[in-house]
PDB file of C-alpha atoms in Angstrom:
ATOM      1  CA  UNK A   1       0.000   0.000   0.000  1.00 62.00           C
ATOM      2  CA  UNK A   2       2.004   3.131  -1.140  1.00 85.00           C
ATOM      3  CA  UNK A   3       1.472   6.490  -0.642  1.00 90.00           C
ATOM      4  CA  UNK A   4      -0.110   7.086  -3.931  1.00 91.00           C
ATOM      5  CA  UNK A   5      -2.767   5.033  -3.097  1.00 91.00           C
ATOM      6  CA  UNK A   6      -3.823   5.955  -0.199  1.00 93.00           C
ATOM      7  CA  UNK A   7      -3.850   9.816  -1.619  1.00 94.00           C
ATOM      8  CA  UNK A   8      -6.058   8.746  -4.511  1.00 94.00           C
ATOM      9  CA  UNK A   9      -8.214   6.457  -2.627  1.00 94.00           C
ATOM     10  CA  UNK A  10      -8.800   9.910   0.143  1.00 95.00           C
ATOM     11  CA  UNK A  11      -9.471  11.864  -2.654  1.00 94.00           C
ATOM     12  CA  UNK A  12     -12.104   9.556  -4.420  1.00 94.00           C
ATOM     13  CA  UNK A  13     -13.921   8.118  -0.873  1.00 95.00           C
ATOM     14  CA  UNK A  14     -14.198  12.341  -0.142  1.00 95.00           C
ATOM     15  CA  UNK A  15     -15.565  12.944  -3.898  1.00 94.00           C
ATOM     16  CA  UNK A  16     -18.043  10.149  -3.884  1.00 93.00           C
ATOM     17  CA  UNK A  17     -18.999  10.587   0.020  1.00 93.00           C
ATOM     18  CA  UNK A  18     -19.891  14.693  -0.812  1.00 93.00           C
ATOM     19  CA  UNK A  19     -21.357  13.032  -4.099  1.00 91.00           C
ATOM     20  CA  UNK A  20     -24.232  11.164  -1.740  1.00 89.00           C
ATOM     21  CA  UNK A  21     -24.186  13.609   1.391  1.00 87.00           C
ATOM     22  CA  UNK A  22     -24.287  16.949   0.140  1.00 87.00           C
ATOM     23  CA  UNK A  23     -27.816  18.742  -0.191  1.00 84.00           C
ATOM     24  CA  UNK A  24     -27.276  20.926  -3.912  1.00 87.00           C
ATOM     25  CA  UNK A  25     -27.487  18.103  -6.340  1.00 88.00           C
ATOM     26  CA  UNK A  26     -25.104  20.707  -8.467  1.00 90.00           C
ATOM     27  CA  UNK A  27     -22.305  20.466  -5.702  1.00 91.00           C
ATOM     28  CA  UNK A  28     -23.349  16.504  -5.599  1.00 91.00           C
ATOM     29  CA  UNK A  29     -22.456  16.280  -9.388  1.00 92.00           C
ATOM     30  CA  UNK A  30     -18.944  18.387  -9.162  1.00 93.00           C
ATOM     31  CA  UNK A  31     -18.056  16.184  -6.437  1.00 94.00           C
ATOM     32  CA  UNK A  32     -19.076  13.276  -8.379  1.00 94.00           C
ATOM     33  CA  UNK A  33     -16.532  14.176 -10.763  1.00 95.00           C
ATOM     34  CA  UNK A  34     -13.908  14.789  -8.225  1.00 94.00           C
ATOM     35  CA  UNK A  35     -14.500  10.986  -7.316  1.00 94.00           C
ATOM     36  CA  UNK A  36     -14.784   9.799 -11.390  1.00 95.00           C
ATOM     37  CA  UNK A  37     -10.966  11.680 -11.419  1.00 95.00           C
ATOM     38  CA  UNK A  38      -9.690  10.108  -8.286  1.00 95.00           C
ATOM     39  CA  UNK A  39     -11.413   6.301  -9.794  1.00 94.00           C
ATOM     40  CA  UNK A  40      -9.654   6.735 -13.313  1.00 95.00           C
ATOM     41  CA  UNK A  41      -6.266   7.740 -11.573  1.00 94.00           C
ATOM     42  CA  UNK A  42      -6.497   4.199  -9.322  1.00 93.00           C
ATOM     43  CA  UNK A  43      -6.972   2.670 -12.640  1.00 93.00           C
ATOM     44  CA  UNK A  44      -3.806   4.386 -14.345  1.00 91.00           C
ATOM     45  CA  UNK A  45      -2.067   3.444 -10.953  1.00 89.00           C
ATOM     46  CA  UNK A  46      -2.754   0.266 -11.566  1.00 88.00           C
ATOM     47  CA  UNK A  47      -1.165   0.327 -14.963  1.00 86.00           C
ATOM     48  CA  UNK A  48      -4.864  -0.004 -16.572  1.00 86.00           C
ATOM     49  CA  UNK A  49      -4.617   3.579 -19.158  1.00 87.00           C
ATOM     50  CA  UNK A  50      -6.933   2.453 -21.784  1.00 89.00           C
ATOM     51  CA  UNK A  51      -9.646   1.349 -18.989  1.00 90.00           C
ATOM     52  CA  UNK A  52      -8.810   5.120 -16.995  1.00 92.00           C
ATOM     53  CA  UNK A  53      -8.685   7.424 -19.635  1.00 92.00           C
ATOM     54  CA  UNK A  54     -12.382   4.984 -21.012  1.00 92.00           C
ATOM     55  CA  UNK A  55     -13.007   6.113 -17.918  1.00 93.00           C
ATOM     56  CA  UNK A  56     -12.703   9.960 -17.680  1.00 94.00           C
ATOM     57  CA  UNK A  57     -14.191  10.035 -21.077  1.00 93.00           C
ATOM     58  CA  UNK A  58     -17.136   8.616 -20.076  1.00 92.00           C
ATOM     59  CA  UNK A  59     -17.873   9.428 -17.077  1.00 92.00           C
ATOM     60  CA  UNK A  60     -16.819  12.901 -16.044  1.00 92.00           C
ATOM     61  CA  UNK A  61     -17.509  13.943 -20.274  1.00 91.00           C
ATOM     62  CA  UNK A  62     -20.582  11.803 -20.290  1.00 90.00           C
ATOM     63  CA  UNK A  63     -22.597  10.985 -17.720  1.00 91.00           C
ATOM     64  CA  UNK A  64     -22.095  13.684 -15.389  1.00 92.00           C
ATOM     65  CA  UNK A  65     -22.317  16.510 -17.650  1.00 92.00           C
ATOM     66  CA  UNK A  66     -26.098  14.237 -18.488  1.00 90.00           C
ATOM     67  CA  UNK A  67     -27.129  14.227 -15.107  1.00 90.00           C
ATOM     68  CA  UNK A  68     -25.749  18.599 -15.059  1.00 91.00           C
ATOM     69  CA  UNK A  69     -28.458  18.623 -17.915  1.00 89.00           C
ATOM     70  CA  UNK A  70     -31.452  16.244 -16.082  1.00 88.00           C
ATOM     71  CA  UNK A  71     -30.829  18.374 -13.125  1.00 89.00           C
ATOM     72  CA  UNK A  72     -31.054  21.599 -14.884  1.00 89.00           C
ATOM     73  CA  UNK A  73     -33.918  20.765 -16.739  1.00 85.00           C
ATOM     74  CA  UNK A  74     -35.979  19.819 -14.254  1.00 84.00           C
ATOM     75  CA  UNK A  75     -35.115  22.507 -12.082  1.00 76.00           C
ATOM     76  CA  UNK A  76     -34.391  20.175  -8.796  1.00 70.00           C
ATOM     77  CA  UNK A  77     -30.911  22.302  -8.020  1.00 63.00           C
ATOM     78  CA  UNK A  78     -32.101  23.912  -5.147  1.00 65.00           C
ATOM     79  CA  UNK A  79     -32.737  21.427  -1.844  1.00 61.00           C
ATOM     80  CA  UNK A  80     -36.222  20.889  -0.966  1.00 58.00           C
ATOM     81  CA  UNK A  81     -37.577  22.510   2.062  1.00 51.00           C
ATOM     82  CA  UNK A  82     -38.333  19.908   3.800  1.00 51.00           C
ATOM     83  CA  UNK A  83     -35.495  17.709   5.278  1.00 55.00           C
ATOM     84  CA  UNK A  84     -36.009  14.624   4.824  1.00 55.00           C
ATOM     85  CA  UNK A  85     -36.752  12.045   7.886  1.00 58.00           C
ATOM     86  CA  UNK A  86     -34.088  10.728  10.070  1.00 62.00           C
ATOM     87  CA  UNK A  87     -34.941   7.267  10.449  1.00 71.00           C
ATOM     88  CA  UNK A  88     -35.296   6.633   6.936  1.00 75.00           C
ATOM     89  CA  UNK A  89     -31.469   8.263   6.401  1.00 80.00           C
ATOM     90  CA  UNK A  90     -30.650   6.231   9.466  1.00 86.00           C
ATOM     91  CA  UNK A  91     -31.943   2.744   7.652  1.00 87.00           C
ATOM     92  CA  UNK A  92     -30.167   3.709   4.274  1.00 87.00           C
ATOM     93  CA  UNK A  93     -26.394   4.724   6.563  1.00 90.00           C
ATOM     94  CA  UNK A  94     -27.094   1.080   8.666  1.00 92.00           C
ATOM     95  CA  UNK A  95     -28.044  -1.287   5.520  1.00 92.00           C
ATOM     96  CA  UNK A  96     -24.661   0.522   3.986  1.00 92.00           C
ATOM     97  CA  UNK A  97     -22.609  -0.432   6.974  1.00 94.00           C
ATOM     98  CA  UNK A  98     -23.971  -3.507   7.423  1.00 95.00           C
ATOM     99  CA  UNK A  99     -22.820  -4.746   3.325  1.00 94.00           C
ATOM    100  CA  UNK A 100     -19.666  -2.849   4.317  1.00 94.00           C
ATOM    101  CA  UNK A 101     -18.689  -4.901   7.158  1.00 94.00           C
ATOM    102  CA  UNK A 102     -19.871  -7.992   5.777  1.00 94.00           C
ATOM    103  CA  UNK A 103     -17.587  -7.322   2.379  1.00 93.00           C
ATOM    104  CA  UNK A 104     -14.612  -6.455   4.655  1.00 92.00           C
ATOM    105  CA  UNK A 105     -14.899  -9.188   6.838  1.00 92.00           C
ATOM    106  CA  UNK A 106     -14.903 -11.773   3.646  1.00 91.00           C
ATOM    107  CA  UNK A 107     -11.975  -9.751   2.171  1.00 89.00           C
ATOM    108  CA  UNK A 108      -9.845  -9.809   5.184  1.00 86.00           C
ATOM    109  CA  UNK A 109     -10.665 -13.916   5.431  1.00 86.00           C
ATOM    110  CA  UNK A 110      -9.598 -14.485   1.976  1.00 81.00           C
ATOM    111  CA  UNK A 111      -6.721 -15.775   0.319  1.00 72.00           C
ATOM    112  CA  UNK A 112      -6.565 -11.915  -1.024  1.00 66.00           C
ATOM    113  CA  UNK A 113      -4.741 -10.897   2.036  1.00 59.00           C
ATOM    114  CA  UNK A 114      -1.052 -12.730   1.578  1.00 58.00           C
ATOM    115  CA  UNK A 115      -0.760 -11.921  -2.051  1.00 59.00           C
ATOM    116  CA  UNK A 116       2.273 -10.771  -3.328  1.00 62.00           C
ATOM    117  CA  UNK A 117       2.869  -8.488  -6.063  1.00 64.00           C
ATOM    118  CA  UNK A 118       3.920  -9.537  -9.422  1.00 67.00           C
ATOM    119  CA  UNK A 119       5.628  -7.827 -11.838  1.00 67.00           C
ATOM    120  CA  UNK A 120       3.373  -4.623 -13.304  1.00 68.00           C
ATOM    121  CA  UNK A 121       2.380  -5.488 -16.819  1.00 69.00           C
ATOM    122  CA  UNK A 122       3.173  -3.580 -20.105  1.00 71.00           C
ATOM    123  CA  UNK A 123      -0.220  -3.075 -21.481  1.00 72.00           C
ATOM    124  CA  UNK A 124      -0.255  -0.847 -24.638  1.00 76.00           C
ATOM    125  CA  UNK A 125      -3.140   0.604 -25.864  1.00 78.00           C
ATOM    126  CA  UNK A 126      -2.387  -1.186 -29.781  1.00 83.00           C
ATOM    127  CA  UNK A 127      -2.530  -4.183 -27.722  1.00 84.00           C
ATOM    128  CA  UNK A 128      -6.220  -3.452 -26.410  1.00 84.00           C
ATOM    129  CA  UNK A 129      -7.134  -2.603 -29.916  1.00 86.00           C
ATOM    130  CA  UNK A 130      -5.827  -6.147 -30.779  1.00 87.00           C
ATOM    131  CA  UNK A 131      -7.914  -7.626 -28.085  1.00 86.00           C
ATOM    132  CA  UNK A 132     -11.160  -6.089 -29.069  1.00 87.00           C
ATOM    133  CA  UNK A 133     -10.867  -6.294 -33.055  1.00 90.00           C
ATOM    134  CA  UNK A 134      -9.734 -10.521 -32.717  1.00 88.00           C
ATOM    135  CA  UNK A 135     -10.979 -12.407 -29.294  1.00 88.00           C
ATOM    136  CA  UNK A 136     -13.518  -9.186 -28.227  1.00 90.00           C
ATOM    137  CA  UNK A 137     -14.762  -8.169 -31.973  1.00 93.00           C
ATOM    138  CA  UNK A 138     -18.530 -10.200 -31.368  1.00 94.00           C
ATOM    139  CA  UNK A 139     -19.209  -8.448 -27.671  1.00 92.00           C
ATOM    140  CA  UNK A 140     -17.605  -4.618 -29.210  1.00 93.00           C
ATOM    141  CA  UNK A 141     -20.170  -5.571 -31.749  1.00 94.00           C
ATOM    142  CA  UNK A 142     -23.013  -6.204 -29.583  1.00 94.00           C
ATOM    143  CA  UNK A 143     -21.829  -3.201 -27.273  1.00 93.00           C
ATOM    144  CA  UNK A 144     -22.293  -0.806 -30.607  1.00 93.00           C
ATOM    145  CA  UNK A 145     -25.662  -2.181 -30.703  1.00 95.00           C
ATOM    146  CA  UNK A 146     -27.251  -1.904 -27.514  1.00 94.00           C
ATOM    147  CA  UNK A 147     -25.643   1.845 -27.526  1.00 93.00           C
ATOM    148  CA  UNK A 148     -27.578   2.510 -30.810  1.00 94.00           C
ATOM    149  CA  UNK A 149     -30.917   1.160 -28.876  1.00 94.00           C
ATOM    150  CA  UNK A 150     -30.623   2.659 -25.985  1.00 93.00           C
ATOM    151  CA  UNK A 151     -30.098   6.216 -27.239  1.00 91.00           C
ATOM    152  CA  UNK A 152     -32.656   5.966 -29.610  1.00 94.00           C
ATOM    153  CA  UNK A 153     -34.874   4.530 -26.792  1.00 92.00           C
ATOM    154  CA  UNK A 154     -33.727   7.456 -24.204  1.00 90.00           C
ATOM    155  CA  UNK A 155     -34.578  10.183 -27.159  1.00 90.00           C
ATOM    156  CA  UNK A 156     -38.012   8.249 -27.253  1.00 90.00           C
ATOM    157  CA  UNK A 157     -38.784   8.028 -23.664  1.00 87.00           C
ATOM    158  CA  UNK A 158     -37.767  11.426 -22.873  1.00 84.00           C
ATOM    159  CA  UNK A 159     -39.666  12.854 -26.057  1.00 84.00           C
ATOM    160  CA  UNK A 160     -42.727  15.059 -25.242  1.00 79.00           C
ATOM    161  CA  UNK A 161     -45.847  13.307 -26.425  1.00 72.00           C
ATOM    162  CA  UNK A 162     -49.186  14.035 -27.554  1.00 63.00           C
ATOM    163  CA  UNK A 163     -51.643  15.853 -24.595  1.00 56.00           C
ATOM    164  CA  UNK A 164     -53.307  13.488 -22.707  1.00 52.00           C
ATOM    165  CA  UNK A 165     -50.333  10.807 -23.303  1.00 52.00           C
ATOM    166  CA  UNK A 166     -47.203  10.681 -21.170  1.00 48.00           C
TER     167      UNK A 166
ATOM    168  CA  UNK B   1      -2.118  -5.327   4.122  1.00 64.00           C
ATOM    169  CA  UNK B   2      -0.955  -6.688   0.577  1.00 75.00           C
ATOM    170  CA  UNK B   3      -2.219  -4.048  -2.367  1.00 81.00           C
ATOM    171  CA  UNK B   4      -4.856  -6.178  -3.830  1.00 85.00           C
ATOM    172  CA  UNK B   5      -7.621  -6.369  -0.244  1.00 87.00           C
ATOM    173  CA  UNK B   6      -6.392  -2.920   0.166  1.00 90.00           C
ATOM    174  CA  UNK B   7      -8.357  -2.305  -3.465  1.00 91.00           C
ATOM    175  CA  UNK B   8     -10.729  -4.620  -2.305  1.00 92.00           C
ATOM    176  CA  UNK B   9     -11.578  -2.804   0.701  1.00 93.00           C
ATOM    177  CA  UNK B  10     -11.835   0.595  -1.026  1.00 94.00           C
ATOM    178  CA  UNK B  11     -14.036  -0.992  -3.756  1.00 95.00           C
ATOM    179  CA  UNK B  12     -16.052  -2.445  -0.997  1.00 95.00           C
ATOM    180  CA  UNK B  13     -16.824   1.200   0.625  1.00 94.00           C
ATOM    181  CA  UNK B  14     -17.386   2.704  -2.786  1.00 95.00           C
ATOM    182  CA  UNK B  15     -20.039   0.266  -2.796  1.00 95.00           C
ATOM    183  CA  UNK B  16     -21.623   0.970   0.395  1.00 95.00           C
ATOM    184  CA  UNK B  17     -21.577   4.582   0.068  1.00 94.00           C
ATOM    185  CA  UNK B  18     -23.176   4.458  -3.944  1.00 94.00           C
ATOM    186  CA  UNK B  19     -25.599   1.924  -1.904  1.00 94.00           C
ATOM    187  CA  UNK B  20     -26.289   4.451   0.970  1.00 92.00           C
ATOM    188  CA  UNK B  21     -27.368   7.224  -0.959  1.00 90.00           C
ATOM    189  CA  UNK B  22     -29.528   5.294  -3.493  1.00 90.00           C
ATOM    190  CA  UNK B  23     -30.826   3.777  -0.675  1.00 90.00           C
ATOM    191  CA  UNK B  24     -31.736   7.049   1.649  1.00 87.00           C
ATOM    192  CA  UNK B  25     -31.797  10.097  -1.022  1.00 84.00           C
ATOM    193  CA  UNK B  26     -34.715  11.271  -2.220  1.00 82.00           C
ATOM    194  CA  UNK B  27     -33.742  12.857  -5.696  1.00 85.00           C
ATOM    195  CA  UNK B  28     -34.579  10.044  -8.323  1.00 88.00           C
ATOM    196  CA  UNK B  29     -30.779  11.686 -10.196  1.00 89.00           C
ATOM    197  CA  UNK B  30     -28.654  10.774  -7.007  1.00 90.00           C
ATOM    198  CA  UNK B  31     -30.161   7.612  -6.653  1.00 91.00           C
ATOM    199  CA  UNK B  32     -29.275   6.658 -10.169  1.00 91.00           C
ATOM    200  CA  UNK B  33     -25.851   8.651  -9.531  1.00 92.00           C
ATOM    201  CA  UNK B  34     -25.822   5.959  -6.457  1.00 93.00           C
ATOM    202  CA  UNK B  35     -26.100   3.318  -8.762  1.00 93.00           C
ATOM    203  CA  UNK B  36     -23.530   4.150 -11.249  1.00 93.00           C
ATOM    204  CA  UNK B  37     -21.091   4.342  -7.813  1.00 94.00           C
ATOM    205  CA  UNK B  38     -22.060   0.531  -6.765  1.00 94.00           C
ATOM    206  CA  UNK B  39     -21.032   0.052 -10.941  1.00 94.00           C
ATOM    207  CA  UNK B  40     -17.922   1.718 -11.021  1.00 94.00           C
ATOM    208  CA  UNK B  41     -16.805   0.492  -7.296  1.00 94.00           C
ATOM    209  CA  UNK B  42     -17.475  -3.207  -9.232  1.00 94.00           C
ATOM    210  CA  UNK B  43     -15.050  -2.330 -12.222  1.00 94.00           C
ATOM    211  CA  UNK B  44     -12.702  -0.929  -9.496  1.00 94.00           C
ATOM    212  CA  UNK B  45     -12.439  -4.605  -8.786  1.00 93.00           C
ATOM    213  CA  UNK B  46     -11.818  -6.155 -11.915  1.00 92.00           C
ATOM    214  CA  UNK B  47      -9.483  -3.486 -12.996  1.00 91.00           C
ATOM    215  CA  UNK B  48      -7.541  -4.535  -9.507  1.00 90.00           C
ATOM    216  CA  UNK B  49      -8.192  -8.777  -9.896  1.00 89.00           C
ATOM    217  CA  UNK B  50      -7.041  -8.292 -13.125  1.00 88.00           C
ATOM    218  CA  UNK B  51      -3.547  -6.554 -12.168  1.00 86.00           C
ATOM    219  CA  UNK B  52      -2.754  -9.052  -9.608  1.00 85.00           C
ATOM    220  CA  UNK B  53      -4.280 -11.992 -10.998  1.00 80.00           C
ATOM    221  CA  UNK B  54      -2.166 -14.889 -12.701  1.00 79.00           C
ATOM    222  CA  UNK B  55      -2.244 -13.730 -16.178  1.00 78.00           C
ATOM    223  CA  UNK B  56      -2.321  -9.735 -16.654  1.00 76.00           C
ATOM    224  CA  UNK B  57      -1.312 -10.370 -20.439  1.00 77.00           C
ATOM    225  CA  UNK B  58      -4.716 -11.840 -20.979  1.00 80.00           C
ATOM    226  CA  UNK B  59      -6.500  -8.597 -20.560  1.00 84.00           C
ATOM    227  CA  UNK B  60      -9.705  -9.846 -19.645  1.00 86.00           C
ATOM    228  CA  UNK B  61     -10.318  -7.632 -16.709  1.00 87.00           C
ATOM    229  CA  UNK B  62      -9.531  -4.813 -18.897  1.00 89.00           C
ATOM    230  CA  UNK B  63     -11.833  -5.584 -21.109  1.00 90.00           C
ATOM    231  CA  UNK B  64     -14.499  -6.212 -19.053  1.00 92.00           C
ATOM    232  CA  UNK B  65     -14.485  -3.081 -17.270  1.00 92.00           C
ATOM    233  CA  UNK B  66     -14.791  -1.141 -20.453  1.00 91.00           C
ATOM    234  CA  UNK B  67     -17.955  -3.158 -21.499  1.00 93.00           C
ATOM    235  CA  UNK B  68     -19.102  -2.543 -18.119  1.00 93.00           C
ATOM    236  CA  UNK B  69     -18.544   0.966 -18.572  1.00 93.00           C
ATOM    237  CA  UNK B  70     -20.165   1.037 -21.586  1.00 92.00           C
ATOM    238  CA  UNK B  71     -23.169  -0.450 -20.044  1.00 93.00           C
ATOM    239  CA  UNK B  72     -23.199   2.364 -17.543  1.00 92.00           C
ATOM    240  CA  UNK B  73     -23.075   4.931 -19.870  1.00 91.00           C
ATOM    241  CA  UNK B  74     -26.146   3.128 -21.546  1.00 92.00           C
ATOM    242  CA  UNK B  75     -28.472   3.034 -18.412  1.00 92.00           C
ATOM    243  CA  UNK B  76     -27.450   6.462 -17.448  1.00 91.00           C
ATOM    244  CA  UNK B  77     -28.550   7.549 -20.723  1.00 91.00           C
ATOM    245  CA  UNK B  78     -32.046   5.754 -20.396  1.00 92.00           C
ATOM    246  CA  UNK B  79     -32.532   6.543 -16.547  1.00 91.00           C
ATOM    247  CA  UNK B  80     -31.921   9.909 -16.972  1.00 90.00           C
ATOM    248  CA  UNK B  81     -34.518   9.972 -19.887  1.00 89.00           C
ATOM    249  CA  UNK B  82     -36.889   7.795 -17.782  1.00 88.00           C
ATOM    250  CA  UNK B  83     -36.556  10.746 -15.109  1.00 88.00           C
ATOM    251  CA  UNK B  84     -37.655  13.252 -17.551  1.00 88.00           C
ATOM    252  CA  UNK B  85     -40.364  11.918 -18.461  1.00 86.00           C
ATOM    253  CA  UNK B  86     -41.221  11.382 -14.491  1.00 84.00           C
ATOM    254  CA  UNK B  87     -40.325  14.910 -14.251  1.00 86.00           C
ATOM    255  CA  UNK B  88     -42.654  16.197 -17.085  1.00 83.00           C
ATOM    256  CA  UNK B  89     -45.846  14.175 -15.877  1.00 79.00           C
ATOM    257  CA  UNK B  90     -45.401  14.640 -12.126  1.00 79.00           C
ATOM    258  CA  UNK B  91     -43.305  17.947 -12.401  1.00 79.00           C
ATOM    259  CA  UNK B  92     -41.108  16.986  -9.334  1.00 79.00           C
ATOM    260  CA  UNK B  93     -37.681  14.380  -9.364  1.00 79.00           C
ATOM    261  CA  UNK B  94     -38.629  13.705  -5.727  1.00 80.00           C
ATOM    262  CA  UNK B  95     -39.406  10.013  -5.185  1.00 79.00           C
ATOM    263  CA  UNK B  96     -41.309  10.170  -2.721  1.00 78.00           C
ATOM    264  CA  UNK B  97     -44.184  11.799  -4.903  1.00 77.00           C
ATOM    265  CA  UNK B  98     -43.879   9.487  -7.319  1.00 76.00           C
ATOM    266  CA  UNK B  99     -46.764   6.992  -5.769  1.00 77.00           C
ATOM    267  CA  UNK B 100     -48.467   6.031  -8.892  1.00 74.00           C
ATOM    268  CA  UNK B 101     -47.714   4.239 -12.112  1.00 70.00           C
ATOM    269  CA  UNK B 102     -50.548   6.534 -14.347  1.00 65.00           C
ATOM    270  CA  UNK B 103     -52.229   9.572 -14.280  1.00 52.00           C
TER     271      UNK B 103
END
């Protein structure tokens, strides 16, 4: 456990923690993508580039800057009055805890814990491109695919329709 | 601690805190944002099973994340459209006013 680590793992727990605790679902989102940036470096640190930089691509240049847009157009920015009630936040926090410990217990009984570490692999990105135009070409395929239907199905749910329809 | 339960471990409270908030927020966005957190802490741990497995060269964790990704991005895409239509019949995002399936 180096240094590095533990910086990037403090600085994506803090993103993704303000992601789910604070009240402005604007701030939420900006420290969502504090936590995306703190995810994709872990995966560069762990000598995955193609899979971190897939990463920050999608998900700070995608799908945060969509939910920027959902929030903004429905106008939900500003916290509602009323807070909301404490045992209900109390359940959520417990369940949470309760998957926590239960995950960390079977991680710290596993065979995980004595590893060693081997050698860092040399993973170049032609290499990945290898990988998904031979062994990976049928499920990049399939991938296009079910992008192609779901956009055209998110343009159709989210279009206006007729009065009296949804 | 050896580096791979160390990812482990953060992967695990990724998880819990993407569970906790879709779990106790009220905003139907930040519970899908909590989903997309339980997602990513999941390719967290291939990414890291992959690096310290027996055969890096194989690229299969790799690989997987990205189509997991991919899948994200997908369901984010159609949530986030489901939620605007929510939004447009019942002009609120809160879920707790969302107590019927039609108008």
């Amino acid at each position: 456990m180096t240094i590095t680590f533990l910086i990037l793992a403090a600085l994506t727990i803090a993103g993704m923690a303000a992601a789910m605790g604070l009240r402005n679902l604007i701030h939420c989102v900006l420290a969502l993508t504090l936590g995306f940036v703190g995810l994709a470096s872990l995966y560069l640190h762990l000598g995955a580039e193609f899979a971190g930089f897939v990463q920050i691509l999608v998900y700070i240049g995608g799908v945060a800057i969509l939910a920027v847009f959902a929030i903004m157009t429905t106008q939900s920015a500003e916290p509602v009055a009323h807070r909301r009630s404490a045992p209900f936040w109390l359940a959520g926090t417990l369940v949470a805890a309760g998957v926590f410990s239960v995950l960390a217990w079977a991680i710290t009984r596993s065979g995980a814990h004595g590893r060693g570490l081997p050698p860092s692999p040399q993973i170049a990105a032609e290499q990945v491109g290898f990988a998904l135009m031979r062994a990976y070409v049928l499920p990049l395929e399939l991938m296009g695919l079910l992008l192609t239907v779901a956009l055209i199905g998110a343009v159709v749910v989210a279009t206006p329709g007729k009065k009296g329809e949804l | 601690m050896s580096p791979l339960s160390s990812y482990l471990l953060l992967s695990a409270l990724l998880f819990s805190i993407g569970l906790a908030g879709a779990l106790s927020r009220r905003s139907a966005i930040l519970v899908l944002i909590g989903i997309e957190l339980m997602l990513n802490a999941a390719n967290l741990n291939f990414i890291a099973f992959w690096r310290y497995g027996p055969r890096p060269e194989a690229l299969t964790g790799v690989m997987f994340a990205v189509f997991s990704i991919t899948v994200a991005a997908a369901e984010a895409a159609v949530g986030l459209g489901l939620i605007l239509a929510m939004y447009r019949h019942s002009k609120s995002t809160d879920l707790d006013k969302m107590t019927s399936m039609r108008g």
